[in-house]
Backbone as JSON, one array per atom type, in Angstrom:
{
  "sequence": "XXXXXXXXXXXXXXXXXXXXXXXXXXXXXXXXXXXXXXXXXXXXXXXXXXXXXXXXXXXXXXXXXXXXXXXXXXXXXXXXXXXXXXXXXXXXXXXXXXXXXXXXXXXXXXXXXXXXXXXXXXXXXXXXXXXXXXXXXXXXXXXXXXXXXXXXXXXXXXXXXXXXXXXXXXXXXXXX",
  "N": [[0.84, -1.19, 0.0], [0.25, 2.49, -0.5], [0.29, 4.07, 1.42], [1.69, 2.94, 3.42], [4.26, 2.38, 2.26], [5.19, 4.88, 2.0], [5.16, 5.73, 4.77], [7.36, 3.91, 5.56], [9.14, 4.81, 4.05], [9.49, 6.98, 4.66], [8.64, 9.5, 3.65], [6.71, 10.83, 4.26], [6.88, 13.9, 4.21], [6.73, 14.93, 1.67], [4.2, 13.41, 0.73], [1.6, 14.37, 2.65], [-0.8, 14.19, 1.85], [-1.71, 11.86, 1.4], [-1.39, 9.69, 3.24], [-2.77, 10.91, 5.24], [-5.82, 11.57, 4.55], [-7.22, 9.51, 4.7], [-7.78, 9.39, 7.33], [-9.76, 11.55, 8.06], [-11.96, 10.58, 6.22], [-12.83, 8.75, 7.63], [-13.48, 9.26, 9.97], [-15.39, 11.28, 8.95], [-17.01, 9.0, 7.69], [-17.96, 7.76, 10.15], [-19.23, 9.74, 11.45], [-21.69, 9.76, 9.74], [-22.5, 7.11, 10.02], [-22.84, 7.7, 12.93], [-25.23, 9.94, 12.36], [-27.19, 8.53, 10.65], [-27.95, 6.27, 11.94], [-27.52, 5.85, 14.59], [-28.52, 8.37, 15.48], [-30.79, 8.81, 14.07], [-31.46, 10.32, 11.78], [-31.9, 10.46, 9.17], [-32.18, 10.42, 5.65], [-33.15, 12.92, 4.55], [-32.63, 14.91, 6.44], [-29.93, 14.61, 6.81], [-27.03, 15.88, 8.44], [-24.7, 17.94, 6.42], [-23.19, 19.56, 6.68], [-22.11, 19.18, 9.26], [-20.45, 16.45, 8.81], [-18.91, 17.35, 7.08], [-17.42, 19.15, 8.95], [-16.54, 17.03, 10.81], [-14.96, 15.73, 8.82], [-13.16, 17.56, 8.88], [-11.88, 17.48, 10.93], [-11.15, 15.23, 11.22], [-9.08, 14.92, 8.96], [-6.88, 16.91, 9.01], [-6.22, 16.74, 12.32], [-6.91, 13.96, 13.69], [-5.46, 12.48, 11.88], [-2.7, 13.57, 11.27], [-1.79, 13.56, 14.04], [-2.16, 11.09, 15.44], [-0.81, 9.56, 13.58], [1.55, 10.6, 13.88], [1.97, 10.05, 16.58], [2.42, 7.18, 17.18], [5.05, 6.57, 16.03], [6.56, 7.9, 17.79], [5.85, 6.52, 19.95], [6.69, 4.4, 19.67], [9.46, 4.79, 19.47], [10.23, 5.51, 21.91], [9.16, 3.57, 23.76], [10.4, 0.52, 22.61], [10.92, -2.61, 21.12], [9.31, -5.61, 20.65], [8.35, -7.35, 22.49], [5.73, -9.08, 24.52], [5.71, -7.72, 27.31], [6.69, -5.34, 26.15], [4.38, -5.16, 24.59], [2.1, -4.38, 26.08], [3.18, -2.69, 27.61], [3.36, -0.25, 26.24], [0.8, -0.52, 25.14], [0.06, 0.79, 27.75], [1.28, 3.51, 28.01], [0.06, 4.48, 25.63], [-2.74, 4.75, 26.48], [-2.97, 5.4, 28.91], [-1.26, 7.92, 28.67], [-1.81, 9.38, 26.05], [-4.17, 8.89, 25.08], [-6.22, 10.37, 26.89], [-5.75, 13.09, 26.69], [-5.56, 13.31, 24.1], [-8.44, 13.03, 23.44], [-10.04, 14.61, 25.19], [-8.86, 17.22, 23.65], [-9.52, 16.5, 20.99], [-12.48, 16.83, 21.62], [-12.79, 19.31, 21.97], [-12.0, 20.49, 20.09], [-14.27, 19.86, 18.28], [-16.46, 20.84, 19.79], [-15.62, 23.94, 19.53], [-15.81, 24.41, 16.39], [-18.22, 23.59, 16.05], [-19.41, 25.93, 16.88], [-19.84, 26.58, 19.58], [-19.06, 28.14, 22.62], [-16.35, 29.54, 24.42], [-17.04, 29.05, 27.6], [-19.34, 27.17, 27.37], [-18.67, 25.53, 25.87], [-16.51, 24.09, 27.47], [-18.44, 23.35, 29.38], [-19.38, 21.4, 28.13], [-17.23, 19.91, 27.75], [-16.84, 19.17, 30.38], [-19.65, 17.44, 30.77], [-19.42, 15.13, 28.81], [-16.63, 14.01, 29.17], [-15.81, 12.36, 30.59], [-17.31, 10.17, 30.27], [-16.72, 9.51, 27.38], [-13.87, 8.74, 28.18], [-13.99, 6.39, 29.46], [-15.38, 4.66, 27.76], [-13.53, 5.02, 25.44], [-11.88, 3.27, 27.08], [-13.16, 0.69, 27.46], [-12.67, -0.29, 24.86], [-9.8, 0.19, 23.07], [-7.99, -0.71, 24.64], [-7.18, -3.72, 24.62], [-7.16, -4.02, 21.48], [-4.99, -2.07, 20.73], [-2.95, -3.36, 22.57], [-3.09, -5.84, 21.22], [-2.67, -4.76, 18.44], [0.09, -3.81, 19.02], [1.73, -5.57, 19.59], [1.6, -7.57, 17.47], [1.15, -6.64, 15.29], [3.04, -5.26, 12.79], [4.93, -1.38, 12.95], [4.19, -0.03, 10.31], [1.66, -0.57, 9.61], [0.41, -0.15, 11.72], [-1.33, 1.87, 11.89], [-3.16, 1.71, 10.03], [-5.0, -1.05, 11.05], [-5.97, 1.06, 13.14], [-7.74, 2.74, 11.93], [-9.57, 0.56, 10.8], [-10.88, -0.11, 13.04], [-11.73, 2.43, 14.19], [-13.4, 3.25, 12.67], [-16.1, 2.35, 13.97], [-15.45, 3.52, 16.43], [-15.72, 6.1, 15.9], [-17.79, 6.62, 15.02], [-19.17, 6.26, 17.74], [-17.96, 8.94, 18.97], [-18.09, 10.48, 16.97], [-21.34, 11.29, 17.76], [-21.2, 11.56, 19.97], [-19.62, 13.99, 20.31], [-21.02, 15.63, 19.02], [-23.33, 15.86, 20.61], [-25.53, 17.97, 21.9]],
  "CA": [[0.0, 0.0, 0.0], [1.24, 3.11, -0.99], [0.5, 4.67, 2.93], [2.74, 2.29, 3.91], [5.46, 2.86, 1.76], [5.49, 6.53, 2.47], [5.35, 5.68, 6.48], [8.24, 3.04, 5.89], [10.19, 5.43, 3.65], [10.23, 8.56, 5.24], [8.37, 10.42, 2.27], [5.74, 11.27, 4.07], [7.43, 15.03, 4.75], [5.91, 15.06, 0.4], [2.91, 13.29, 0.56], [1.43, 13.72, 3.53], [-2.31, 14.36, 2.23], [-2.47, 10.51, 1.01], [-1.68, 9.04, 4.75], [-3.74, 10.96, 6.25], [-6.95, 11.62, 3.7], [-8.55, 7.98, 5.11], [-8.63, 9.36, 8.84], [-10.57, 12.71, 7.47], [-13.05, 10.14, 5.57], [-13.08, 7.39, 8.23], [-14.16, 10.61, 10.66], [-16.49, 11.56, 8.07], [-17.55, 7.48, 7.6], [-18.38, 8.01, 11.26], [-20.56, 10.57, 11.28], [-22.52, 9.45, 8.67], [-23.08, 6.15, 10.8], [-23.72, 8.09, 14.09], [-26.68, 10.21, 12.11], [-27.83, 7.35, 9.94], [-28.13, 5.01, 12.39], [-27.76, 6.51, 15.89], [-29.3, 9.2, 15.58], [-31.43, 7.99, 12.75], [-31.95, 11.36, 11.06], [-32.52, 10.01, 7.6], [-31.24, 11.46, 4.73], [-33.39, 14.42, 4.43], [-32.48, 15.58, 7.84], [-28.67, 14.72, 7.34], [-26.57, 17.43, 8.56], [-23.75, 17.67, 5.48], [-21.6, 20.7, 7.19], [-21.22, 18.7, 9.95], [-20.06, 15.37, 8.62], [-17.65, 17.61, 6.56], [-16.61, 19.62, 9.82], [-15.45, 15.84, 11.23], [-14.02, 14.96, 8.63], [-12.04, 18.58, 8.51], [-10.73, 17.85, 12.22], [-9.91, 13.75, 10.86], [-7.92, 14.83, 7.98], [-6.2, 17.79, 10.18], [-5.96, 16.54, 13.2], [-6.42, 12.83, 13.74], [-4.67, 11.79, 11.07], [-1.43, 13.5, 11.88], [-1.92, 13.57, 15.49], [-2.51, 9.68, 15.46], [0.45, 8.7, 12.82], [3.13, 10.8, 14.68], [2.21, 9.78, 17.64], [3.38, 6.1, 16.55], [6.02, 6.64, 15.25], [7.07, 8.32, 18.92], [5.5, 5.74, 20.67], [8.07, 3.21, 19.13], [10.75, 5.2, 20.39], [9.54, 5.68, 23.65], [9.01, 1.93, 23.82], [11.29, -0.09, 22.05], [10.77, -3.58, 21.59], [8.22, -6.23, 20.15], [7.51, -8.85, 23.09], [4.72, -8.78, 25.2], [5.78, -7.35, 27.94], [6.87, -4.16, 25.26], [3.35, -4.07, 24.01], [1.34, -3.94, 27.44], [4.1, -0.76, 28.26], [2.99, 0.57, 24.73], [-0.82, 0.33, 25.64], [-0.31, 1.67, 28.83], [1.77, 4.68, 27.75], [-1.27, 5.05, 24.85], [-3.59, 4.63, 26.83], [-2.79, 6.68, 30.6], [-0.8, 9.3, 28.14], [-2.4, 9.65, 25.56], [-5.48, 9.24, 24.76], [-6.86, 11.49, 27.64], [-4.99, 14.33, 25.82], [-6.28, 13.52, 22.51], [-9.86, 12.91, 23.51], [-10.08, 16.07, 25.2], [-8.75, 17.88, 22.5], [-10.87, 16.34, 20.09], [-13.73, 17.01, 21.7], [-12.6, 20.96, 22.41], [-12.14, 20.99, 19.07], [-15.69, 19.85, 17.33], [-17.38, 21.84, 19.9], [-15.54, 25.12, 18.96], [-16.33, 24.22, 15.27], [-20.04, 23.47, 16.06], [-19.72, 27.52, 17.31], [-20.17, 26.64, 20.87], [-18.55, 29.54, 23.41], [-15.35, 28.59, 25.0], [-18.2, 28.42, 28.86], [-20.17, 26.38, 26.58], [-17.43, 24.1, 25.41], [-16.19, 23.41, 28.67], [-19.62, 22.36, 30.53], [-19.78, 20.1, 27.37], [-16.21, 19.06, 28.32], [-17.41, 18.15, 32.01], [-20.33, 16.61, 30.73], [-18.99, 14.23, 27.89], [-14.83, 13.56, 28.72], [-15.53, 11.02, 31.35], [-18.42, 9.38, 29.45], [-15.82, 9.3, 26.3], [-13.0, 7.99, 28.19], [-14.52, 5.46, 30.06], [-15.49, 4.22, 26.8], [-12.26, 4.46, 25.27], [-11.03, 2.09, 28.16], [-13.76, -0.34, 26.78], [-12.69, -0.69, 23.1], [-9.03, 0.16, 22.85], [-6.3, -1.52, 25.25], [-7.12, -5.0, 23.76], [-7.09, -3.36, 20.03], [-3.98, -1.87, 21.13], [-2.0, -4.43, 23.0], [-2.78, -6.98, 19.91], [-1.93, -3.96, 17.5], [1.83, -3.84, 19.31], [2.3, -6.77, 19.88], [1.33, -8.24, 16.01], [1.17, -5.4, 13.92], [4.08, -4.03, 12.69], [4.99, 0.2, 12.67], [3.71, 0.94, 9.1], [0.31, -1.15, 9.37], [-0.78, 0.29, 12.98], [-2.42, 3.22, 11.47], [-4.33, 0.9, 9.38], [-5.55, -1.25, 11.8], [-6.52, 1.79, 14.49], [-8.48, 3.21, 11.06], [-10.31, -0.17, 10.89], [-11.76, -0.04, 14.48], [-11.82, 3.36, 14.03], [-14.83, 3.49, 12.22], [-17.18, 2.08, 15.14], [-15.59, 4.02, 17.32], [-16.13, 7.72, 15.22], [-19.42, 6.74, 15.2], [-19.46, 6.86, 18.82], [-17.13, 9.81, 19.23], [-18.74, 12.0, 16.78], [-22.49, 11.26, 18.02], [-20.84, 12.57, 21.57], [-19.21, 15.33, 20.22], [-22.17, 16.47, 18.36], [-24.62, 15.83, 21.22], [-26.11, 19.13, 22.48]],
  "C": [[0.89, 1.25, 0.0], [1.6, 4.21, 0.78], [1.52, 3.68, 3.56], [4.12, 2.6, 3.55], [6.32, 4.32, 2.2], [5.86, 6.35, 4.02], [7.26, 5.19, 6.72], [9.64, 4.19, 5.53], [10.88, 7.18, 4.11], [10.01, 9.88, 4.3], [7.66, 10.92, 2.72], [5.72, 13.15, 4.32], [6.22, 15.14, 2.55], [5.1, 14.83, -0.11], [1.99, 13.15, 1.36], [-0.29, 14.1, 3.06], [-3.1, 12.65, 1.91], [-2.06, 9.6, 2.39], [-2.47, 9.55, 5.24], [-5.45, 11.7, 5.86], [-7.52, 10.32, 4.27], [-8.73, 8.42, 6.22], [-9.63, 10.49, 8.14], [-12.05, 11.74, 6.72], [-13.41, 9.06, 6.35], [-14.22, 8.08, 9.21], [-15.5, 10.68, 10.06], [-17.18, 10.09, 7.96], [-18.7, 7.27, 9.05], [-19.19, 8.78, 11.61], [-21.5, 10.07, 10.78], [-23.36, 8.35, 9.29], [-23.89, 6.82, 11.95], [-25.17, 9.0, 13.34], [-27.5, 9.45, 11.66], [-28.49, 6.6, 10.98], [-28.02, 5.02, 13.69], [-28.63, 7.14, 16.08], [-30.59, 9.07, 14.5], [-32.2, 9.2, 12.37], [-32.55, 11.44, 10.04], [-31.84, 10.96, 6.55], [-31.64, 12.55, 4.78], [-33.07, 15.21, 5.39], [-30.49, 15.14, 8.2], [-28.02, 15.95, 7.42], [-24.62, 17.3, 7.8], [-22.57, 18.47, 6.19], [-21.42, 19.72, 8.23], [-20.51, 17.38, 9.93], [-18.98, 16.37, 7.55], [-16.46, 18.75, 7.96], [-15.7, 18.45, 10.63], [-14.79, 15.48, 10.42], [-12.75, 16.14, 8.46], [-11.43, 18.21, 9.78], [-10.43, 15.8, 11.79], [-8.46, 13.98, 9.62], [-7.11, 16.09, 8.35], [-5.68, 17.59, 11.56], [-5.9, 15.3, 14.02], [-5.92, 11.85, 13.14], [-2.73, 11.79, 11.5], [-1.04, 13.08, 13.17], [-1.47, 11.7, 15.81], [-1.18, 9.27, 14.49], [1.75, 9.31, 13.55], [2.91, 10.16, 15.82], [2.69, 8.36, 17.83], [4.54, 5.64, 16.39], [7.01, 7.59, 17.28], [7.02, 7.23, 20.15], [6.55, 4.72, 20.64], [9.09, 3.57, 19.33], [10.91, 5.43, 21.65], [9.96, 4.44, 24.42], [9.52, 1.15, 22.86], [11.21, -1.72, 22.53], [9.57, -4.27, 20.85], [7.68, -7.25, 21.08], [6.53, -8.51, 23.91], [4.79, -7.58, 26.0], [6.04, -5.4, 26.98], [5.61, -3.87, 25.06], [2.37, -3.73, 24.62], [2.26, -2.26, 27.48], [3.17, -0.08, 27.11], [1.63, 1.0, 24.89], [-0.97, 0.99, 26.82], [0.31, 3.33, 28.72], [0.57, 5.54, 26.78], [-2.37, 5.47, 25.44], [-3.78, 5.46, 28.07], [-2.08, 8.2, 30.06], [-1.46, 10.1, 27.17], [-3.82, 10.05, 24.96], [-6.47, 9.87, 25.57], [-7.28, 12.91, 27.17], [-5.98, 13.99, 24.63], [-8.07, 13.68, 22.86], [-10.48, 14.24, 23.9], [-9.65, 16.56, 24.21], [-9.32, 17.89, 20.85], [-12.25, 16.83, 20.53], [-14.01, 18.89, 22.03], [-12.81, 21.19, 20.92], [-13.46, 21.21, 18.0], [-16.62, 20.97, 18.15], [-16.66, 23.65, 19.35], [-15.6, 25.14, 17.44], [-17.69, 23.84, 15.13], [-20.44, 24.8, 16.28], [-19.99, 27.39, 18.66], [-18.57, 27.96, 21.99], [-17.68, 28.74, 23.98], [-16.3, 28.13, 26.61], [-18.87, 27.55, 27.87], [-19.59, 24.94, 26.6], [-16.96, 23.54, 26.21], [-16.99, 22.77, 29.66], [-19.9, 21.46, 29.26], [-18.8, 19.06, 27.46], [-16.54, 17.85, 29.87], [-18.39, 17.29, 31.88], [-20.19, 15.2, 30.07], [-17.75, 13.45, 28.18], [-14.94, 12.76, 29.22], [-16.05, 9.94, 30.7], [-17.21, 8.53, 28.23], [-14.87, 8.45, 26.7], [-12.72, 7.06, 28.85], [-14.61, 4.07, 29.0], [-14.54, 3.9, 25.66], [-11.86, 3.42, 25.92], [-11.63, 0.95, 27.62], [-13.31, -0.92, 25.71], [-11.08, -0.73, 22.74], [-7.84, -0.29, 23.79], [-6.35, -3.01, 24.73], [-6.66, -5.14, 22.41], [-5.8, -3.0, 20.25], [-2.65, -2.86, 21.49], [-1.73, -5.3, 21.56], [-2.09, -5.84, 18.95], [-0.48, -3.53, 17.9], [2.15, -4.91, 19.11], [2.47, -7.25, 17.76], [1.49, -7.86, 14.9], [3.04, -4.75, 13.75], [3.99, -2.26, 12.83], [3.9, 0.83, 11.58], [2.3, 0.31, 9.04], [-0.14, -0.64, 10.52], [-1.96, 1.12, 12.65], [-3.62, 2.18, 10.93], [-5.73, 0.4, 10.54], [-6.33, -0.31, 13.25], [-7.57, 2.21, 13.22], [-10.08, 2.17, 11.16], [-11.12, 0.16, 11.81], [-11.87, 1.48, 15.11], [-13.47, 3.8, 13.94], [-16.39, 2.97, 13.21], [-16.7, 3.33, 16.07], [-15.71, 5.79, 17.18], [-17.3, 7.71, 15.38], [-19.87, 6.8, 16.28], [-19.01, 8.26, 19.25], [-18.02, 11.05, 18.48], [-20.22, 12.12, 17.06], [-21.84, 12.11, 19.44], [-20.72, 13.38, 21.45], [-20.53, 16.33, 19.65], [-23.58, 16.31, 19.01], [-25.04, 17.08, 21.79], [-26.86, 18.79, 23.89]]
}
């Protein structure tokens, strides 16, 4: 795959809109599920700006966000045996993804137009909810994705199981 190649080769400084164009549409994939089918809006009642405002903060911000952080992670943590890829989910998982989740979710509400007081009682109401739910879905996904996965396929595989979990993420973010 050619996102691979670029990851492996160190190109991606020249192409970086074709690694990270699938989170921006996986985002967007996600939406589409949470109104469809969560929220079960229907088409006539889909809301188009905001399935293109997720996918402007996936292909901006959890694309890169999510492939560097990888690529740091593996230097951080060094190593392929078990015991390496428990450290790996726990560094992802107690370091990271707190950080990111909050900051994802700061971010859709100040792109939904919500007031920074606004944005923050939606913070208190949603971050625990969110990362409770993170804890559910990703240290298993994780652990196996160190442990099994190589460097240049992680992205992939977090993309995969991605897409369930956008569809929870952006139904939260976009709950009023």
């Amino acid at each position: 795959c050619k996102n691979q190649f670029l990851l492996k080769t160190g190109k991606i400084r020249k192409h970086p809109i074709q690694l990270f164009c699938p989170s921006g549409s996986l985002v967007g994939v996600g939406d589409v599920i949470s109104q469809q089918l969560i929220e079960r809006r229907g088409l006539a009642h889909h809301n188009v700006g905001r399935t293109a405002r997720m996918m402007s903060i996936g292909f901006f911000f959890v694309g890169p966000v999510i492939g560097s952080w990888y690529k740091v992670l593996d230097r951080i943590v060094v190593g392929a045996s078990k015991s390496d890829a428990m450290k790996k989910m726990l560094v992802d998982q107690l370091c990271f993804a707190p950080c990111f989740l909050g900051t994802f979710l700061c971010i859709s509400g100040a792109l939904n137009g919500l007031t920074v007081e606004e944005n923050i009682t939606k913070l208190k109401r949603d971050y625990t909810d969110a990362l409770i739910s993170n804890y559910y879905l990703w240290p298993p996904v994780q652990i196996a994705n160190f442990y099994f996965v190589p460097l240049h396929h992680r992205l992939a595989v977090v993309q995969i199981v991605a897409v369930a979990w956008n569809s929870y993420l952006t139904w939260k973010a976009n709950k009023m």
